[in-house]
Short mmCIF file of C-alpha atoms in Angstrom, two decimals:
data_model
loop_
_atom_site.label_atom_id
_atom_site.label_comp_id
_atom_site.label_asym_id
_atom_site.label_seq_id
_atom_site.Cartn_x
_atom_site.Cartn_y
_atom_site.Cartn_z
CA VAL A 1 19.19 21.53 38.09
CA VAL A 2 17.42 21.90 34.74
CA VAL A 3 17.78 25.69 34.66
CA ALA A 4 21.43 25.52 35.67
CA GLY A 5 22.12 22.87 33.04
CA ALA A 6 20.45 24.92 30.31
CA ILE A 7 22.44 28.03 31.23
CA LEU A 8 25.68 26.03 31.38
CA ILE A 9 25.15 24.53 27.92
CA ALA A 10 24.30 27.95 26.48
CA ILE A 11 27.47 29.47 27.95
CA LEU A 12 29.60 26.59 26.66
CA MET A 13 28.16 27.11 23.18
CA LEU A 14 29.02 30.80 23.41
CA LEU A 15 32.60 30.03 24.45
CA ILE A 16 33.17 27.63 21.54
CA PRO A 17 34.15 29.89 18.62
CA GLN A 18 33.22 27.34 15.95
CA THR A 19 29.50 27.71 16.75
CA HIS A 20 29.34 31.43 15.76
CA ILE A 21 26.17 31.95 17.84
CA GLY A 22 27.07 35.07 19.83
CA ILE A 23 25.04 36.42 22.75
CA MET A 24 21.83 36.56 20.72
CA GLY A 25 22.24 32.96 19.59
CA MET A 26 22.80 31.86 23.18
CA LEU A 27 19.55 33.54 24.26
CA LEU A 28 17.68 32.00 21.33
CA VAL A 29 18.88 28.51 22.28
CA VAL A 30 17.45 28.87 25.79
CA PHE A 31 14.25 30.58 24.59
CA PHE A 32 13.27 28.11 21.87
CA SER A 33 14.38 25.06 23.84
CA PHE A 34 12.23 26.11 26.80
CA PHE A 35 9.02 26.45 24.79
CA PHE A 36 9.48 23.62 22.29
CA VAL A 37 10.56 21.12 24.94
CA THR A 38 7.26 21.81 26.68
CA VAL A 39 5.39 21.25 23.41
CA ALA A 40 7.23 17.98 22.72
CA SER A 41 6.54 16.63 26.21
CA ARG A 42 2.89 17.61 25.97
CA ILE A 43 2.51 15.86 22.61
CA VAL A 44 4.02 12.67 24.06
CA GLY A 45 1.36 12.69 26.75
CA ILE A 46 -1.39 13.00 24.16
CA VAL A 47 -0.39 11.02 21.04
CA GLY A 48 3.13 9.67 21.63
CA SER A 49 6.63 10.69 20.55
CA SER A 50 6.34 9.35 16.98
CA SER A 51 3.80 12.09 16.16
CA SER A 52 5.93 14.94 17.53
CA PRO A 53 6.45 17.61 14.83
CA VAL A 54 10.21 17.88 15.43
CA SER A 55 10.93 19.06 11.89
CA GLY A 56 8.31 21.80 12.05
CA MET A 57 9.59 23.18 15.35
CA THR A 58 13.19 23.00 14.15
CA ILE A 59 12.38 24.81 10.90
CA ALA A 60 10.50 27.49 12.88
CA THR A 61 13.59 27.92 15.07
CA LEU A 62 15.86 28.20 12.05
CA LEU A 63 13.56 30.66 10.30
CA VAL A 64 13.30 33.05 13.25
CA THR A 65 17.00 32.68 14.11
CA CYS A 66 18.08 33.43 10.54
CA LEU A 67 15.79 36.47 10.40
CA ILE A 68 17.31 37.85 13.62
CA PHE A 69 20.87 37.08 12.51
CA ALA A 70 20.26 38.75 9.14
CA ALA A 71 18.79 41.82 10.86
CA LEU A 72 21.88 42.03 13.09
CA GLY A 73 24.20 41.82 10.09
CA LEU A 74 25.44 38.31 10.82
CA ARG A 75 25.46 36.94 7.27
CA GLY A 76 27.57 34.68 5.14
CA LEU A 77 29.00 31.36 6.27
CA PRO A 78 29.36 32.40 9.97
CA GLY A 79 25.67 33.35 10.05
CA MET A 80 24.64 30.02 8.52
CA ILE A 81 26.82 28.04 10.93
CA GLY A 82 25.47 30.05 13.88
CA ALA A 83 21.86 29.44 12.82
CA MET A 84 22.49 25.72 12.32
CA SER A 85 24.19 25.54 15.73
CA VAL A 86 21.14 27.07 17.38
CA GLY A 87 18.77 24.85 15.40
CA SER A 88 20.80 21.71 16.14
CA VAL A 89 20.74 22.21 19.91
CA VAL A 90 17.03 23.07 19.91
CA CYS A 91 16.26 20.05 17.71
CA ILE A 92 18.19 17.73 20.04
CA ALA A 93 16.42 19.24 23.06
CA ILE A 94 13.04 18.60 21.42
CA CYS A 95 13.94 15.01 20.55
CA MET A 96 15.34 14.28 23.99
CA ALA A 97 12.28 15.81 25.66
CA GLY A 98 9.99 13.53 23.68
CA ASP A 99 12.18 10.48 24.26
CA ALA A 100 12.57 11.10 27.99
CA SER A 101 8.86 11.80 28.44
CA GLN A 102 7.95 8.65 26.52
CA ASP A 103 10.38 6.58 28.58
CA LEU A 104 9.15 8.00 31.87
CA LYS A 105 5.54 7.49 30.83
CA THR A 106 6.27 3.86 29.96
CA GLY A 107 8.24 3.45 33.18
CA PHE A 108 5.28 4.73 35.18
CA LEU A 109 3.01 2.17 33.53
CA VAL A 110 5.33 -0.72 34.38
CA GLY A 111 6.21 0.57 37.86
CA SER A 112 9.86 1.52 37.42
CA THR A 113 11.85 4.04 39.47
CA PRO A 114 12.21 7.46 37.77
CA PHE A 115 15.57 8.10 39.48
CA TYR A 116 17.23 5.11 37.83
CA GLN A 117 15.49 5.84 34.55
CA GLN A 118 17.02 9.31 34.49
CA ILE A 119 20.48 7.83 35.10
CA ALA A 120 19.90 5.51 32.13
CA GLU A 121 18.76 8.49 30.06
CA PHE A 122 22.06 10.30 30.71
CA ILE A 123 24.04 7.20 29.76
CA GLY A 124 21.91 6.83 26.63
CA VAL A 125 22.77 10.40 25.62
CA ILE A 126 26.48 10.51 26.44
CA ILE A 127 27.56 7.25 24.80
CA PRO A 128 25.90 7.83 21.37
CA ALA A 129 27.12 11.45 21.41
CA LEU A 130 30.71 10.15 21.45
CA PHE A 131 30.16 8.20 18.21
CA MET A 132 27.39 10.03 16.33
CA GLY A 133 29.67 12.64 14.77
CA SER A 134 32.08 10.05 13.38
CA VAL A 135 29.17 7.96 12.02
CA LEU A 136 27.72 10.99 10.20
CA MET A 137 31.12 11.88 8.76
CA LEU A 138 31.55 8.28 7.61
CA LEU A 139 28.13 8.27 5.95
CA HIS A 140 28.90 11.55 4.21
CA LYS A 141 32.31 10.32 3.06
CA THR A 142 31.03 7.05 1.65
CA MET A 143 27.57 7.99 0.34
CA VAL A 144 27.36 11.83 0.49
CA ILE A 145 24.44 13.03 2.61
CA GLY A 146 21.78 14.50 0.34
CA SER A 147 22.75 12.42 -2.70
CA ASP A 148 20.68 9.72 -4.40
CA LYS A 149 22.41 7.06 -2.29
CA LEU A 150 21.60 8.82 0.98
CA PRO A 151 18.74 11.31 0.47
CA ALA A 152 18.04 13.65 3.36
CA PRO A 153 14.87 15.62 2.50
CA GLN A 154 14.46 17.23 5.92
CA ALA A 155 18.10 18.30 6.13
CA THR A 156 17.95 19.60 2.56
CA LEU A 157 14.84 21.64 3.35
CA MET A 158 16.49 23.13 6.44
CA SER A 159 19.59 24.04 4.44
CA PHE A 160 17.39 25.84 1.89
CA VAL A 161 15.75 27.82 4.69
CA VAL A 162 19.08 28.85 6.24
CA LYS A 163 20.75 29.75 2.94
CA GLY A 164 17.64 31.52 1.64
CA VAL A 165 17.13 33.78 4.67
CA ILE A 166 20.80 34.56 5.30
CA THR A 167 21.52 35.37 1.65
CA GLY A 168 18.15 37.06 1.09
CA THR A 169 17.10 34.67 -1.67
CA LEU A 170 14.32 32.80 0.14
CA PRO A 171 11.13 32.88 -1.99
CA TRP A 172 8.83 34.47 0.59
CA THR A 173 5.93 34.24 -1.85
CA PHE A 174 6.01 30.46 -1.57
CA VAL A 175 6.38 30.64 2.20
CA GLY A 176 3.27 32.80 2.41
CA LEU A 177 1.44 30.54 -0.03
CA GLY A 178 2.35 27.55 2.12
CA ALA A 179 0.97 29.27 5.21
CA ILE A 180 -2.29 30.03 3.37
CA LEU A 181 -2.53 26.40 2.19
CA ALA A 182 -1.99 25.16 5.76
CA ILE A 183 -4.81 27.40 7.03
CA ALA A 184 -7.11 26.24 4.19
CA VAL A 185 -6.36 22.58 4.91
CA GLU A 186 -7.04 23.06 8.62
CA LEU A 187 -10.37 24.72 7.81
CA LEU A 188 -11.27 21.62 5.78
CA GLY A 189 -10.71 19.52 8.90
CA ILE A 190 -7.44 17.97 7.71
CA SER A 191 -4.27 18.16 9.78
CA ALA A 192 -1.79 20.48 8.06
CA LEU A 193 1.30 18.63 9.35
CA PRO A 194 0.88 15.30 7.46
CA PHE A 195 -0.37 17.27 4.45
CA ALA A 196 2.81 19.36 4.45
CA ILE A 197 4.99 16.27 4.94
CA GLY A 198 3.43 14.76 1.84
CA LEU A 199 4.28 17.90 -0.11
CA TYR A 200 8.01 18.11 0.56
CA LEU A 201 8.92 14.43 0.89
CA PRO A 202 9.95 12.75 -2.37
CA LEU A 203 7.51 10.30 -3.95
CA SER A 204 9.77 7.37 -3.04
CA LEU A 205 9.11 8.12 0.65
CA SER A 206 5.54 9.45 0.60
CA MET A 207 4.20 6.49 -1.42
CA PRO A 208 5.22 3.85 1.16
CA ILE A 209 3.74 6.05 3.91
CA MET A 210 0.42 6.21 2.05
CA THR A 211 0.50 2.48 1.32
CA GLY A 212 1.15 1.71 4.98
CA ALA A 213 -1.73 3.96 6.01
CA LEU A 214 -4.09 2.16 3.61
CA ILE A 215 -2.98 -1.24 4.93
CA TYR A 216 -3.52 -0.06 8.50
CA HIS A 217 -6.99 1.20 7.54
CA ILE A 218 -7.88 -2.18 6.02
CA VAL A 219 -6.60 -4.05 9.08
CA ARG A 220 -8.63 -1.81 11.38
CA LYS A 221 -11.78 -2.32 9.31
CA THR A 222 -11.35 -6.11 9.15
CA SER A 223 -10.50 -6.55 12.83
CA SER A 224 -12.46 -5.76 15.93
CA GLY A 225 -12.01 -5.28 19.66
CA GLU A 226 -9.18 -7.09 21.38
CA ASN A 227 -8.11 -8.81 18.16
CA PHE A 228 -7.32 -5.47 16.52
CA LYS A 229 -5.22 -4.34 19.50
CA ILE A 230 -3.17 -7.55 19.31
CA ARG A 231 -2.59 -7.17 15.57
CA GLU A 232 -1.76 -3.47 15.95
CA GLU A 233 0.79 -4.04 18.71
CA LYS A 234 2.52 -6.88 16.86
CA GLY A 235 2.54 -4.91 13.61
CA ILE A 236 4.09 -1.87 15.29
CA LEU A 237 6.78 -3.99 16.97
CA PHE A 238 7.60 -5.80 13.72
CA SER A 239 7.75 -2.57 11.71
CA SER A 240 9.86 -0.85 14.37
CA GLY A 241 12.34 -3.70 14.12
CA LEU A 242 12.51 -3.26 10.34
CA VAL A 243 13.22 0.46 10.71
CA ALA A 244 15.93 -0.06 13.33
CA GLY A 245 17.50 -2.97 11.44
CA ASP A 246 17.54 -1.06 8.18
CA ALA A 247 19.33 1.87 9.83
CA LEU A 248 21.90 -0.39 11.49
CA VAL A 249 22.65 -2.28 8.27
CA GLY A 250 23.01 1.03 6.44
CA VAL A 251 25.62 2.18 8.95
CA LEU A 252 27.38 -1.19 8.70
CA ILE A 253 27.53 -0.95 4.89
CA ALA A 254 28.88 2.61 5.13
CA PHE A 255 31.51 1.39 7.60
CA LEU A 256 32.60 -1.40 5.25
CA ILE A 257 32.73 0.99 2.29
CA GLY A 258 34.78 3.39 4.41
CA ILE A 259 37.58 0.82 4.71
CA PRO A 260 39.87 1.52 1.70
CA ALA A 261 40.58 -2.15 0.89
CA LEU A 262 36.91 -3.14 1.02
CA ASN A 263 35.88 0.00 -0.84
CA LYS A 264 38.07 -0.93 -3.81
CA ILE A 265 36.43 -4.36 -3.93
CA TYR A 266 32.98 -2.77 -3.66
CA GLU A 267 33.62 -0.31 -6.50
CA SER A 268 35.03 -3.03 -8.75
CA LEU A 269 31.87 -5.15 -8.46
CA PRO A 270 28.83 -4.46 -10.66
CA VAL A 271 25.59 -3.48 -8.94
CA GLY A 272 23.81 -6.57 -7.64
CA ALA A 273 26.87 -8.76 -8.26
CA TRP A 274 25.71 -11.44 -5.82
CA LEU A 275 22.72 -12.24 -8.06
CA GLY A 276 23.79 -10.63 -11.31
CA ASN A 277 20.85 -9.81 -13.57
CA PHE A 278 18.44 -11.35 -11.05
CA ALA A 279 19.23 -8.83 -8.28
CA ASN A 280 15.83 -7.13 -8.54
CA ILE A 281 14.04 -10.47 -8.34
CA GLY A 282 16.12 -11.44 -5.31
CA SER A 283 15.22 -8.21 -3.53
CA LEU A 284 11.54 -8.73 -4.38
CA LEU A 285 11.64 -12.24 -2.92
CA ILE A 286 13.20 -10.92 0.30
CA PHE A 287 10.45 -8.31 0.65
CA LEU A 288 7.85 -10.98 -0.08
CA ALA A 289 9.31 -13.18 2.66
CA MET A 290 9.16 -10.28 5.14
CA THR A 291 5.56 -9.62 4.13
CA ILE A 292 4.62 -13.26 4.78
CA ILE A 293 6.35 -13.18 8.17
CA LEU A 294 4.52 -9.95 9.07
CA TRP A 295 1.19 -11.48 8.02
CA TYR A 296 1.86 -14.64 10.04
CA GLN A 297 2.85 -12.66 13.13
CA THR A 298 -0.21 -10.42 12.98
CA LYS A 299 -2.91 -12.74 11.64
CA SER A 300 -6.15 -13.03 13.58
CA HIS A 301 -5.79 -14.29 17.13
CA SER A 302 -8.42 -14.86 19.71
CA PRO A 303 -8.05 -12.79 22.91
CA SER A 304 -7.34 -15.98 24.89
CA LYS A 305 -4.19 -16.58 22.82
#
């Protein structure tokens, strides 16, 4: 079933002219998906899906695909679209492999039936797929993906790779230097992946990651045994809710801005109109309240509680 499904998807991609993948692109989709899906599933079994290097595997796919397309003479906009089509499918396959493996692993621990889980997985893929494209177009229309309002560092990096290789302007000196740095960091006993993430993410994103890591380190040092596990689990659940809620509210705001009548009202109001000059203080108080709630939810508990 899996092999037949993979071949069917590859053929459908080939038959859709807008993808510009050609026979070679179709083969690359199957090849990279096969190997990277295995890597993603293996990583889930070891450290969990959140630590899966999806970006790294996707960039590797794009780099090799662009090199092959350029060697075959497939350049310009069709070559870029074809490379992004291959990379998109491989990226989705990697993400779905990690998600499905994580779900099945969790289901095994709680004693669920894999058959019904797989049915739910298909439903969970089909329904969002019907709306994801329109949501992305709405976000791009209202905020422009890659702008200051909606930065997309990973997508921007991938676009640089595709454009650089296809047009022959990619600074290979820096690519080689990055590879040498990764090897040097690994020899020092430091994982190259988080090191590299810290290099290309903007400071506004890498600083909160470092701050969160320091807080986690302090919590681990000041807690012990069963108490630490309780605090860790509650902290992860609380933080996961913040991430999901933030994303949902962002989509909701983009939807409201996308409505012409509401957009005119939004553009006519000054920034922070609901609090005027005290908007920054209001935001700070909201973050302070969330911090207090997080502390209360994760403060020391005895194992009996």
